[in-house]
Coordinates of C-alpha atoms in Angstrom, one line a residue:
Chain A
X171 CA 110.5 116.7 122.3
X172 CA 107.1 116.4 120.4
X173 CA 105.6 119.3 118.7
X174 CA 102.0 120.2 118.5
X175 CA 100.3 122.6 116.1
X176 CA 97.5 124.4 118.1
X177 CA 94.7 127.0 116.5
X178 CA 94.5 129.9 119.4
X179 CA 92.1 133.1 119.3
X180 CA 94.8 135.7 118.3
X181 CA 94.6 137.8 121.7
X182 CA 95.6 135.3 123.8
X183 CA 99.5 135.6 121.9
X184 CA 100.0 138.1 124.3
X185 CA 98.9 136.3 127.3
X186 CA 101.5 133.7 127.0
X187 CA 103.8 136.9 126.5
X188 CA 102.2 139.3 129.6
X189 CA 102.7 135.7 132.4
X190 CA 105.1 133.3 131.8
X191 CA 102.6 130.5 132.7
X192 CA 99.6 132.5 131.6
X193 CA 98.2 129.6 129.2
X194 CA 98.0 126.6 131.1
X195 CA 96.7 123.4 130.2
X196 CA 94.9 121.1 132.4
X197 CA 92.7 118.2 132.4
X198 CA 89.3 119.1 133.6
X199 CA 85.6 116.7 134.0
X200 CA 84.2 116.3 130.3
X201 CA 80.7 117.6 131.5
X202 CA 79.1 115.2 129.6
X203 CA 81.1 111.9 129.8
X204 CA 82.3 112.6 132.9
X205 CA 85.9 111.6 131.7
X206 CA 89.3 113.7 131.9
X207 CA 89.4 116.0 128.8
X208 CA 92.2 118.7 127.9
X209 CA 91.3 122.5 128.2
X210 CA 93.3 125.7 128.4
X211 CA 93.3 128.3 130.8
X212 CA 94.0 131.4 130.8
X213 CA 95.1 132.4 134.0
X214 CA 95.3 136.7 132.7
X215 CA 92.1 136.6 131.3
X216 CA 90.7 134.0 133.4
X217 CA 88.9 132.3 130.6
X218 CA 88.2 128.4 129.8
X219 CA 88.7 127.3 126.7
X220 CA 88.0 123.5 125.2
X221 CA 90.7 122.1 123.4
X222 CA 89.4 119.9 120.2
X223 CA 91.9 118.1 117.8
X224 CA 91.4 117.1 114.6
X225 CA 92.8 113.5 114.1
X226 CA 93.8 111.5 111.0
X227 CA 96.0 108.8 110.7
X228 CA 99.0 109.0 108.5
X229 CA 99.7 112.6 108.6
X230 CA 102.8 114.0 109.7
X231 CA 104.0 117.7 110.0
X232 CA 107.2 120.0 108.8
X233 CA 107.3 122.5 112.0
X234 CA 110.0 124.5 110.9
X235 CA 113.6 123.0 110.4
X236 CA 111.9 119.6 112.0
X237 CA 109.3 116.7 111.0
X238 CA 106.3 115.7 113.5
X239 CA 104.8 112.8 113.8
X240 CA 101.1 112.1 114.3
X241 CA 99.6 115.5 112.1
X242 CA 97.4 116.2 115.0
X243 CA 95.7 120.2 114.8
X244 CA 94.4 121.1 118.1
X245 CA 91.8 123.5 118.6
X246 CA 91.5 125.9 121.8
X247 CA 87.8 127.5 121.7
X248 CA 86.0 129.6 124.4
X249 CA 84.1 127.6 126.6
X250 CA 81.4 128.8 129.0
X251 CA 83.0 127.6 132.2
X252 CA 79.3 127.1 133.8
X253 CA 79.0 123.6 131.8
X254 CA 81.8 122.1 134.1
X255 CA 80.2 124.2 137.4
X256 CA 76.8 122.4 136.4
X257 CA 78.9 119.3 136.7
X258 CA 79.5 119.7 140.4
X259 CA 76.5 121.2 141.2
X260 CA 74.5 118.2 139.7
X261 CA 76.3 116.2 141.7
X262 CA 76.0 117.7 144.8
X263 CA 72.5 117.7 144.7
X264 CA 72.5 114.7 145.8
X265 CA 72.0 115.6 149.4
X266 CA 69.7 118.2 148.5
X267 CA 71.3 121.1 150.6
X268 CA 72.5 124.5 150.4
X269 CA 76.3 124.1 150.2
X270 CA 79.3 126.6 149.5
X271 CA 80.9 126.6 146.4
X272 CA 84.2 125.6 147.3
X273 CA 83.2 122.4 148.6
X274 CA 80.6 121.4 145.8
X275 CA 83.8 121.8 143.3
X276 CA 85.9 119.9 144.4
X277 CA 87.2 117.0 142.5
X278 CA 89.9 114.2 143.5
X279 CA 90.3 113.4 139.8
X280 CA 90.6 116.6 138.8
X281 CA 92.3 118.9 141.5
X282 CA 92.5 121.9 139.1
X283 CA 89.0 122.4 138.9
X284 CA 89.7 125.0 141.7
X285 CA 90.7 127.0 139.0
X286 CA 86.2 127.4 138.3
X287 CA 86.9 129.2 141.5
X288 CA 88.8 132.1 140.5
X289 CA 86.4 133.0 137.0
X290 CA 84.9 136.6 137.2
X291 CA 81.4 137.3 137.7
X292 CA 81.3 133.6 139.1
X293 CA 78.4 135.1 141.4
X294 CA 76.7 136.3 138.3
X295 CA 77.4 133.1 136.3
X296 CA 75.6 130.5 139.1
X297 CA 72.2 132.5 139.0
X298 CA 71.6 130.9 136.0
X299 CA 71.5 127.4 137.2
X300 CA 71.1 127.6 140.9
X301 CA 68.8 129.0 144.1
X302 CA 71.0 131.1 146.6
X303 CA 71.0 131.6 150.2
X304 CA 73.4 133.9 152.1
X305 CA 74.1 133.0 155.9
X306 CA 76.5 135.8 157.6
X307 CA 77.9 137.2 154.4
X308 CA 78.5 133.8 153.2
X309 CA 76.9 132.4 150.0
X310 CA 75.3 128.8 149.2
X311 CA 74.6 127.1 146.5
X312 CA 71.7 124.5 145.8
X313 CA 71.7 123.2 142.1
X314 CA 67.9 124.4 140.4
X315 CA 66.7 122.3 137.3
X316 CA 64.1 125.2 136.6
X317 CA 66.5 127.5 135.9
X318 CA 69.0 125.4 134.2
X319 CA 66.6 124.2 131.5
X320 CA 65.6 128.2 130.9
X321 CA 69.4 128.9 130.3
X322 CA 69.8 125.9 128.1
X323 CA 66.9 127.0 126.3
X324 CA 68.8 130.4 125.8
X325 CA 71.3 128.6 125.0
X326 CA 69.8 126.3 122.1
X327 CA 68.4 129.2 120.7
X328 CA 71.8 131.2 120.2
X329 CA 73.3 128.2 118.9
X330 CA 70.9 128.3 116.1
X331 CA 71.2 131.8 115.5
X332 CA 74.3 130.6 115.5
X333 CA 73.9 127.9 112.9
X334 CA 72.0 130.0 110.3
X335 CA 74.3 132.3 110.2
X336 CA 77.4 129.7 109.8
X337 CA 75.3 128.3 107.1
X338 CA 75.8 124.8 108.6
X339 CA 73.9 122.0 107.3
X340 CA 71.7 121.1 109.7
X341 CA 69.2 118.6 107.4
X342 CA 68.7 115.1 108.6
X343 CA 69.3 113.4 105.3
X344 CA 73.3 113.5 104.4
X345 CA 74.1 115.5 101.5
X346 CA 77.0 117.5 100.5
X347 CA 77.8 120.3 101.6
X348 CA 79.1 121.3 98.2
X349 CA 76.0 121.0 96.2
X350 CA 74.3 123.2 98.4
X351 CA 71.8 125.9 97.3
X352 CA 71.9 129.2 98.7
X353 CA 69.0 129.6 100.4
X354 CA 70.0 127.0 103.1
X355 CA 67.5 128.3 105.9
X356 CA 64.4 127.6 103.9
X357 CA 65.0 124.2 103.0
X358 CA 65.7 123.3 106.1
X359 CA 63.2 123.0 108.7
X360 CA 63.0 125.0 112.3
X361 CA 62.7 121.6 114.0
X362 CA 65.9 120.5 112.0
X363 CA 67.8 122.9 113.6
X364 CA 66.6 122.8 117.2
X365 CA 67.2 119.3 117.0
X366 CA 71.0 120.0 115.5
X367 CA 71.2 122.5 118.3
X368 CA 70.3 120.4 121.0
X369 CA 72.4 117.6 119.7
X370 CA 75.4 119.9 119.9
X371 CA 74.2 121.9 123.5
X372 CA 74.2 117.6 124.6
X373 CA 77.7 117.4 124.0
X374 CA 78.2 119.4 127.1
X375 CA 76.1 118.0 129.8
X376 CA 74.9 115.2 131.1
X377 CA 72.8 112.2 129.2
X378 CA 70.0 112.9 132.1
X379 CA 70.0 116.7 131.5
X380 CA 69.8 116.4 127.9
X381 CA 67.1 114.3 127.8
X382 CA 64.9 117.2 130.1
X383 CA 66.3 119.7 128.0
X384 CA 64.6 117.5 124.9
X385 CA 61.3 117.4 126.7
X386 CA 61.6 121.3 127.5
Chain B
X288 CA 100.7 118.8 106.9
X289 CA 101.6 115.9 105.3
X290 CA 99.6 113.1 103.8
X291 CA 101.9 110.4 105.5
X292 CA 103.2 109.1 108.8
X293 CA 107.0 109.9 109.1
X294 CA 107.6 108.2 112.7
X295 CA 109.2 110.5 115.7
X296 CA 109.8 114.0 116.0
X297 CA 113.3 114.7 114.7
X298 CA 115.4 117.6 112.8
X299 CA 114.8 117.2 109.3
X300 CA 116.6 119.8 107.0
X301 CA 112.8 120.9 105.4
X302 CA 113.8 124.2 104.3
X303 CA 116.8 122.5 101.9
X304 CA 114.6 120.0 100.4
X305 CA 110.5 121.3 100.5
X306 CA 109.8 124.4 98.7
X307 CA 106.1 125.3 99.5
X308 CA 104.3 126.9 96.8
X309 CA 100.7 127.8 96.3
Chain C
X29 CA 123.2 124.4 72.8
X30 CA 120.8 126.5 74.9
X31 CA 119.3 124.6 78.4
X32 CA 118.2 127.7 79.9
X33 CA 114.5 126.6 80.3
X34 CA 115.6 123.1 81.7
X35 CA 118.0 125.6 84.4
X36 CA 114.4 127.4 85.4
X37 CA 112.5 124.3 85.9
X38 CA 114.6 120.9 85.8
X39 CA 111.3 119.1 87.5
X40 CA 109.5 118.6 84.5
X41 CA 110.2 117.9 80.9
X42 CA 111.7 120.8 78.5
X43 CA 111.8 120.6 75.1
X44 CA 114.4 122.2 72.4
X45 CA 114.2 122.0 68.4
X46 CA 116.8 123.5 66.1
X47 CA 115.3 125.7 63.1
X48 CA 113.5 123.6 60.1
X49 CA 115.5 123.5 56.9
X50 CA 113.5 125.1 54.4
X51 CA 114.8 122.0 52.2
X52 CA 113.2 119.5 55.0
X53 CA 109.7 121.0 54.5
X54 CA 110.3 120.2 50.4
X55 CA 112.1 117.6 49.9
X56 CA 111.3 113.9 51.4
X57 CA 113.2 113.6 54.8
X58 CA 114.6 110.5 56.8
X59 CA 114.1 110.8 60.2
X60 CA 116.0 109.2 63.4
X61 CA 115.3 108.7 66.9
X62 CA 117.6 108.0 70.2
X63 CA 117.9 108.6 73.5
X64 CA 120.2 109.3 75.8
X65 CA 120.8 108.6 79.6
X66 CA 118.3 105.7 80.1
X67 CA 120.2 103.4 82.3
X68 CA 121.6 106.3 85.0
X69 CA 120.1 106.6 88.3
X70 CA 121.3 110.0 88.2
X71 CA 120.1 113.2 86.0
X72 CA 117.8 113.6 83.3
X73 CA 116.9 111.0 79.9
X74 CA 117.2 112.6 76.8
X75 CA 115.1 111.7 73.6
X76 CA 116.5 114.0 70.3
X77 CA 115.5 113.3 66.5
X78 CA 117.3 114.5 63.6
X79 CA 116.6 114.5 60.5
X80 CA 117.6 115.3 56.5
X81 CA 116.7 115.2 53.3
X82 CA 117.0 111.0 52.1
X83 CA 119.3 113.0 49.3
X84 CA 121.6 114.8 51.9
X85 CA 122.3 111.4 53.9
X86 CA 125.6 111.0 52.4
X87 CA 126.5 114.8 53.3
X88 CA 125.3 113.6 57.4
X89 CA 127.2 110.5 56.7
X90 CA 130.4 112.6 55.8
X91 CA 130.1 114.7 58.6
X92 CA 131.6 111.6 60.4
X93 CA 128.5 110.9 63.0
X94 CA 129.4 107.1 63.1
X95 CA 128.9 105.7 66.0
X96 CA 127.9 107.5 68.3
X97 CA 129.3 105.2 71.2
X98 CA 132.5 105.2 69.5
X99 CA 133.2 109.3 69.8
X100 CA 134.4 111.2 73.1
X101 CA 132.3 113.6 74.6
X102 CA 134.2 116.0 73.2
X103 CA 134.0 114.6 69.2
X104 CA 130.3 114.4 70.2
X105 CA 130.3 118.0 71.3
X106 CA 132.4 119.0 68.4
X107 CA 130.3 117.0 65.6
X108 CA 127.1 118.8 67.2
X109 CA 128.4 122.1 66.3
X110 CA 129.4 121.4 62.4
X111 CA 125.8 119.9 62.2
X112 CA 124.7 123.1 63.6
X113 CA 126.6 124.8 61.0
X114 CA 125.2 122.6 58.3
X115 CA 121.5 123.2 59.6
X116 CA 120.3 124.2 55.7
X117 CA 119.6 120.3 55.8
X118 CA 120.2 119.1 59.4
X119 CA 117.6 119.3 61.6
X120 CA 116.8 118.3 65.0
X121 CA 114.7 118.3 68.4
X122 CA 115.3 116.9 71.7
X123 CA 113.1 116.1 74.9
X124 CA 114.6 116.2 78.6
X125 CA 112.9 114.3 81.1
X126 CA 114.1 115.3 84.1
X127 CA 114.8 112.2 87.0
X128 CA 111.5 113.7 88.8
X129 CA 109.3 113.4 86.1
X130 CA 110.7 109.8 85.7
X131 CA 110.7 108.7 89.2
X132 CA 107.0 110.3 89.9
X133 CA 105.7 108.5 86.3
X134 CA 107.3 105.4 87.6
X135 CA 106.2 105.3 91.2
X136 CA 103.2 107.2 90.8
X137 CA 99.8 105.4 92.1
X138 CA 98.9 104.8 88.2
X139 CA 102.4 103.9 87.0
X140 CA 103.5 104.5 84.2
X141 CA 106.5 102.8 83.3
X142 CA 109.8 103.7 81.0
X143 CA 109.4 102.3 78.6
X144 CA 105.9 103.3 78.2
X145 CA 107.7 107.4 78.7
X146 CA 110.0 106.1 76.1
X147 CA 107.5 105.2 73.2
X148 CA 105.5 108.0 74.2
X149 CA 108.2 110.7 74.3
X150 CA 109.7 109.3 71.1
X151 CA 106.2 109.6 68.7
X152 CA 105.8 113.2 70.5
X153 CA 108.9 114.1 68.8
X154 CA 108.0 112.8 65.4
X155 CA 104.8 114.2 65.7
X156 CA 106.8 117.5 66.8
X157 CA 108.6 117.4 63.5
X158 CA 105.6 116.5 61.2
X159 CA 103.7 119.4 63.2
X160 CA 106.4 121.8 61.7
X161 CA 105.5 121.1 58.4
X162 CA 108.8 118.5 57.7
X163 CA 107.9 116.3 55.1
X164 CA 109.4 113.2 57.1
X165 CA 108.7 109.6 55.0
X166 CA 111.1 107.5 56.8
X167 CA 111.7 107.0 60.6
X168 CA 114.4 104.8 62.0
X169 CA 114.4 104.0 65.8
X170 CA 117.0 102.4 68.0
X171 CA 114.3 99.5 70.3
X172 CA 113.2 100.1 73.4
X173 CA 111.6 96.6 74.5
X174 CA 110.3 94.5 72.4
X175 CA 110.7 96.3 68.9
X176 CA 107.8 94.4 66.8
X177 CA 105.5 96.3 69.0
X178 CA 107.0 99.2 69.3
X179 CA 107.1 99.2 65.0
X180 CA 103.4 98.3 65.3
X181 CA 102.7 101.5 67.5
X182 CA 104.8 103.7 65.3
X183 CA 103.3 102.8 62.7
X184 CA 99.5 102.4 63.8
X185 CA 100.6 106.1 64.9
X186 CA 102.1 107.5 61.5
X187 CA 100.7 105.1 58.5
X188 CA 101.9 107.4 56.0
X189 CA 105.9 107.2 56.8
X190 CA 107.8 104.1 56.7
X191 CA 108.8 103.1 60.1
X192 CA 112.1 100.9 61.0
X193 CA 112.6 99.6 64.9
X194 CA 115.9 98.2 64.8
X195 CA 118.6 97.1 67.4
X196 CA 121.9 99.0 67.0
X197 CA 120.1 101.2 65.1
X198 CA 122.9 104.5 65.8
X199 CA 125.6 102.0 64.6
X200 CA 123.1 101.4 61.0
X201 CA 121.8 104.7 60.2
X202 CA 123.7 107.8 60.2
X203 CA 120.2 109.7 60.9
X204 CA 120.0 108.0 64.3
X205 CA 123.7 108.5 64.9
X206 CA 123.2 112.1 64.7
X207 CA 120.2 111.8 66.8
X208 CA 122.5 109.3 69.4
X209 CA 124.9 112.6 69.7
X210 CA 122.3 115.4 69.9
X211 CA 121.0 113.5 73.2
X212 CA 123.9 112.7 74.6
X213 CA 125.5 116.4 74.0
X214 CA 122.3 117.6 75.8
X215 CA 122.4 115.0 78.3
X216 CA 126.0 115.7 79.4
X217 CA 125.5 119.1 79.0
X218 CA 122.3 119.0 81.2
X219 CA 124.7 117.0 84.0
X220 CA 127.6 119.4 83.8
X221 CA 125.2 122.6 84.5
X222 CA 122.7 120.4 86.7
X223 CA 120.9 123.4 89.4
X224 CA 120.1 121.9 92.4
X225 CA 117.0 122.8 93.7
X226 CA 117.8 121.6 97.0
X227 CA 120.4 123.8 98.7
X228 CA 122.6 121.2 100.0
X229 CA 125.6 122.9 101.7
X230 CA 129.3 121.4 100.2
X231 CA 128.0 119.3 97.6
X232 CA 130.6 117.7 95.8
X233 CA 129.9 116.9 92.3
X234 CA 131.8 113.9 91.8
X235 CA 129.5 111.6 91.1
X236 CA 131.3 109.7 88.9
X237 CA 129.0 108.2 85.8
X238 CA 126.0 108.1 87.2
X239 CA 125.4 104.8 86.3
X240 CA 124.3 102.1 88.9
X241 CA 127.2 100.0 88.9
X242 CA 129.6 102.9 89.0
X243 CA 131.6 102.1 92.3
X244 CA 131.8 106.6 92.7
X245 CA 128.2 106.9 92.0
X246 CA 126.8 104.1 94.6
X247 CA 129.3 106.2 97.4
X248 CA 127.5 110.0 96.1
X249 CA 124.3 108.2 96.5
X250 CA 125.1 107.1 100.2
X251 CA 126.9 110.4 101.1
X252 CA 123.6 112.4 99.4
X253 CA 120.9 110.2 101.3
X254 CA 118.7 112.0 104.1
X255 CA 116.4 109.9 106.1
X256 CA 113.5 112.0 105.8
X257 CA 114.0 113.6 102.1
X258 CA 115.7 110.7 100.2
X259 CA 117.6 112.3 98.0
X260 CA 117.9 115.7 95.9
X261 CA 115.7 116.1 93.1
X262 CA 118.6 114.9 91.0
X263 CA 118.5 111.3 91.8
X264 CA 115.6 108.9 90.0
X265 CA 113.8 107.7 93.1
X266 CA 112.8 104.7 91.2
X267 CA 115.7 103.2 90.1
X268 CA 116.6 100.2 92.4
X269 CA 120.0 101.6 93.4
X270 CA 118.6 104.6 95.0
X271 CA 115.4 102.5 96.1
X272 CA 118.0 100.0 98.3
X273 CA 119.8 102.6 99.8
X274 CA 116.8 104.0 101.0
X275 CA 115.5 101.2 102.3
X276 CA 118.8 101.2 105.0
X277 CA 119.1 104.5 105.8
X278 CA 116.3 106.4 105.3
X279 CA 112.9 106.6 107.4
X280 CA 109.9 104.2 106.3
X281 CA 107.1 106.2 105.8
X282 CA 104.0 105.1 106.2
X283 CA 100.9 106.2 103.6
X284 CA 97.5 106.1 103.8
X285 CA 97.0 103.2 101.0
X286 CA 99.9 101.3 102.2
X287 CA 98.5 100.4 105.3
X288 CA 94.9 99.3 103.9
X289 CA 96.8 96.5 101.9
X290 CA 98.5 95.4 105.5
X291 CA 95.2 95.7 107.7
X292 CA 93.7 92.2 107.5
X293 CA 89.5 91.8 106.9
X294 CA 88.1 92.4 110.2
X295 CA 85.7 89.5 111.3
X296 CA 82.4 89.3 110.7
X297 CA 81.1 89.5 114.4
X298 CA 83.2 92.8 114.7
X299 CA 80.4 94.3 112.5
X300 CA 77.8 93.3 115.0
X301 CA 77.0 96.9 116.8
X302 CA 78.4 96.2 121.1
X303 CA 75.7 96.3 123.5
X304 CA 74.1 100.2 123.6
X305 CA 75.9 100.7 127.0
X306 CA 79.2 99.5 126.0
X307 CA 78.8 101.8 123.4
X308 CA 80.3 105.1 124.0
X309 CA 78.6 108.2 123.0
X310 CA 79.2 109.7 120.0
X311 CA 80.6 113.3 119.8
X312 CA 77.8 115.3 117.8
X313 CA 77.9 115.5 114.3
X314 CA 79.1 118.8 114.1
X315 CA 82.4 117.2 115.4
X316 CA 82.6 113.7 113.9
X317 CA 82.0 115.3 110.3
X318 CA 84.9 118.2 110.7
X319 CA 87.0 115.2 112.1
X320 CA 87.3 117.2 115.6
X321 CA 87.1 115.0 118.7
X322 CA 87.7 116.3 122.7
X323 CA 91.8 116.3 123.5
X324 CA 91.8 114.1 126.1
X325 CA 95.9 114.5 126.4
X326 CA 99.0 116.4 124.7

């Protein structure tokens, strides 16, 4: 059987130990291409994660007494599970109503996106991006653009916080990251790094959304 | 990791042969 | 003779030199040079000088080192000893270059062939024996290739000592007859005590000669082959024995450079950028310089 060699957060070693099928993988919406993508869920935790690989050709593993082809390195990362609920919700909007949650995400493609159902503080979570009503104890939903942009903006801003701290080279013109002088902030300009930090906040939403969250 | 492309996913006796060092 | 260092690290090359004559250091000293081991595919080659005072030849000549081809191993190993007895005006030095430091200078991206390894190993040695202060002012050297420019080399190298490249030089000068046994007492020795560094479970050691066209060798080769590995550590990769059999049984493995030679140019029009939308979106650079692109399946 093929091998893979994943990079995992350390805690969740015990959730594959605590459930048997506590890490699950499943193919969710990219938010922002709209295509299947891999991610990893924890059902114990309840937490989304993105799964990235890093992919040369000609590169081969020794995984213990065996050889693997391929030399993939996947990546599992935390992923704030709002970017795929944004998905739905944008494309609900369509019909411009109040609807319930649970049949805004819903997906044919992607049947395990029920699992956005189940996440914690989901309440909590859709404030950010959407105007609430509540008829008879029940809640619904109506995608706001207002109040998206203001969290994207949060958003932007923490990735650069983000950035400066990493120390990650955010300057238009290429240059390596080896000859770099220490005092990397300074030279590089504020609008360099929203720009860097929009560009990356883009690669998790829509073409549409990014180009408002540009002008905003 | 290896610089090269051996095909398939098979048994290979690595510990007899590779000796990592640092 | 002591191959302890070559037992710590038989990768590499190792070298061993006897004690130098006093009498070498004074008097004007005839040096020889031969190897050992170059056609086998298996185990180590050995280069080993000796040398003497040009007035103690006949004394080397009398210790019997005809020959060298002509003796058994055990004359050879025999005749070693009494010229280690006799070391107030024998003296000698040997390189071993192990089969991975042969097949990696042969196959390496920059190659760098035997014989090449050869000439070089063989001026290191004189220049070994000159560094320790022994007053050498004749060199005679069995060829490697074509010998006029190997003399030339030597000589360009060492214009104050009369060099000699000569075929058959162990069966002319008793200097490079002693040489011819030094190597070959090291080589064998190096064979017989050989540490594998692979741990290969019921090895057998009958590997016969090691030569190419030695019927028991070509069978050790096939029984030692591993499709992923090769062979041990023991075996010159680049000799074209080993380089057949691996060619039947073992995996092709596919490097980096050797598929840019395959790929054909791409066409011209193929470096026309598609039509924006046909484009798809790039992941963020962030992503495309770390390499890192979305899993889209296991």
């Amino acid at each position: 059987a093929r091998q893979h060699v994943f990079l995992l957060p350390e805690y969740l070693k015990d959730t594959s130990k605590k459930m048997k099928s506590g890490l699950m993988f499943v193919k969710l919406v990219n938010p922002c291409s709209g295509e299947g993508t891999l991610y990893l869920f924890d059902m114990c935790l309840l937490q989304l994660f993105e799964v990235k690989v890093f992919k040369e050709k000609h590169h081969s593993w020794f995984i213990n007494q065996s050889v693997q082809s391929g030399g993939l390195l996947h990546f599992a990362t935390p992923m704030d599970p709002l970017f795929l609920l944004l998905h739905y919700l944008i494309k609900a909007d369509k019909e411009g109503t109040f609807q319930p949650l649970d049949q805004v995400v819903m997906d044919d493609m992607f049947p395990n996106c029920n699992l956005l159902l189940k996440l914690p503080e989901l309440e909590k979570l859709l404030q950010h991006v959407t105007e609430e009503k509540e008829i008879n104890n029940k809640k619904y939903y109506k995608y706001s653009k207002e109040k998206t942009l203001m969290w994207l903006e949060k958003k932007v801003n923490q990735t650069m916080t983000a950035l400066k701290t990493n120390n990650i080279n955010v300057s238009a013109r290429v240059q390596s990251s080896a000859f770099f002088s220490g005092n990397q902030a300074s030279s590089d300009k504020e609008e360099d790094y929203i720009c860097y930090a929009h560009g990356l906040i883009s690669d998790y939403i829509p073409k549409e959304l990014s180009d408002d969250l540009s002008k905003h | 990791l290896l610089p090269c492309e051996v095909p398939g996913s098979q048994p290979a006796p690595v510990g007899r042969f590779f000796t990592p060092a640092i | 003779m002591d191959l302890s260092e070559l037992q710590r690290d038989n990768t590499g090359r190792c070298r061993l030199s006897s004690p130098v004559p006093e009498l070498c250091r004074q008097e004007p000293c005839a040096l020889g040079v031969d190897e050992a081991g170059r056609g086998p595919v298996l185990g180590p080659m050995v280069y080993a000088i000796c040398y003497c005072p040009v007035s103690r030849l006949g004394d080397l000549e009398a210790l019997k080192v005809a020959d060298s081809k002509t003796l058994s191993e055990s004359e050879r190993e025999r005749l070693f000893e009494k010229m280690e007895k006799d070391r107030h005006f024998v003296g000698w030095a040997l390189d071993v270059l192990s089969p991975n430091l042969i097949s990696t200078s042969m196959l390496g991206r920059v190659k760098y062939n035997l014989n090449s390894l050869s000439h070089d190993t063989a001026a290191g040695l004189i220049q070994h024996a000159l560094d320790q202060g022994v007053n050498v002012t004749q060199v005679f050297v069995d060829t490697v290739g074509p010998p006029d420019t190997y003399q030339q080399r030597l000589q360009q190298r060492f214009p104050g000592v009369e060099i000699t490249v000569k075929a058959k030089a162990d069966a002319l000068y008793p200097v490079v007859s002693a040489a011819s046994i030094c190597a070959k007492v090291a080589r064998d020795q190096a064979v017989k005590s050989w540490r594998f560094l692979e741990d290969l479970d019921h090895l057998d050691v009958d590997y016969g000669s090691g030569y190419p066209n030695d019927p028991k060798t070509k069978e050790w080769l096939r029984k030692q082959v591993e499709p992923v590995f090769g062979f041990p550590q023991f075996v010159r990769f680049s000799w074209r024995t080993a380089q057949s059999i691996l060619e039947k049984e073992a995996q092709d493995v596919v490097w980096e450079d050797s598929v840019e030679e395959q790929e054909g140019a791409r066409s011209i029009t193929s470096y026309f950028s598609q039509s924006p939308c046909a484009r798809p979106r790039l992941a963020h650079r962030f992503f495309l310089e770390r390499g890192l692109e979305p899993a889209s399946s296991l």
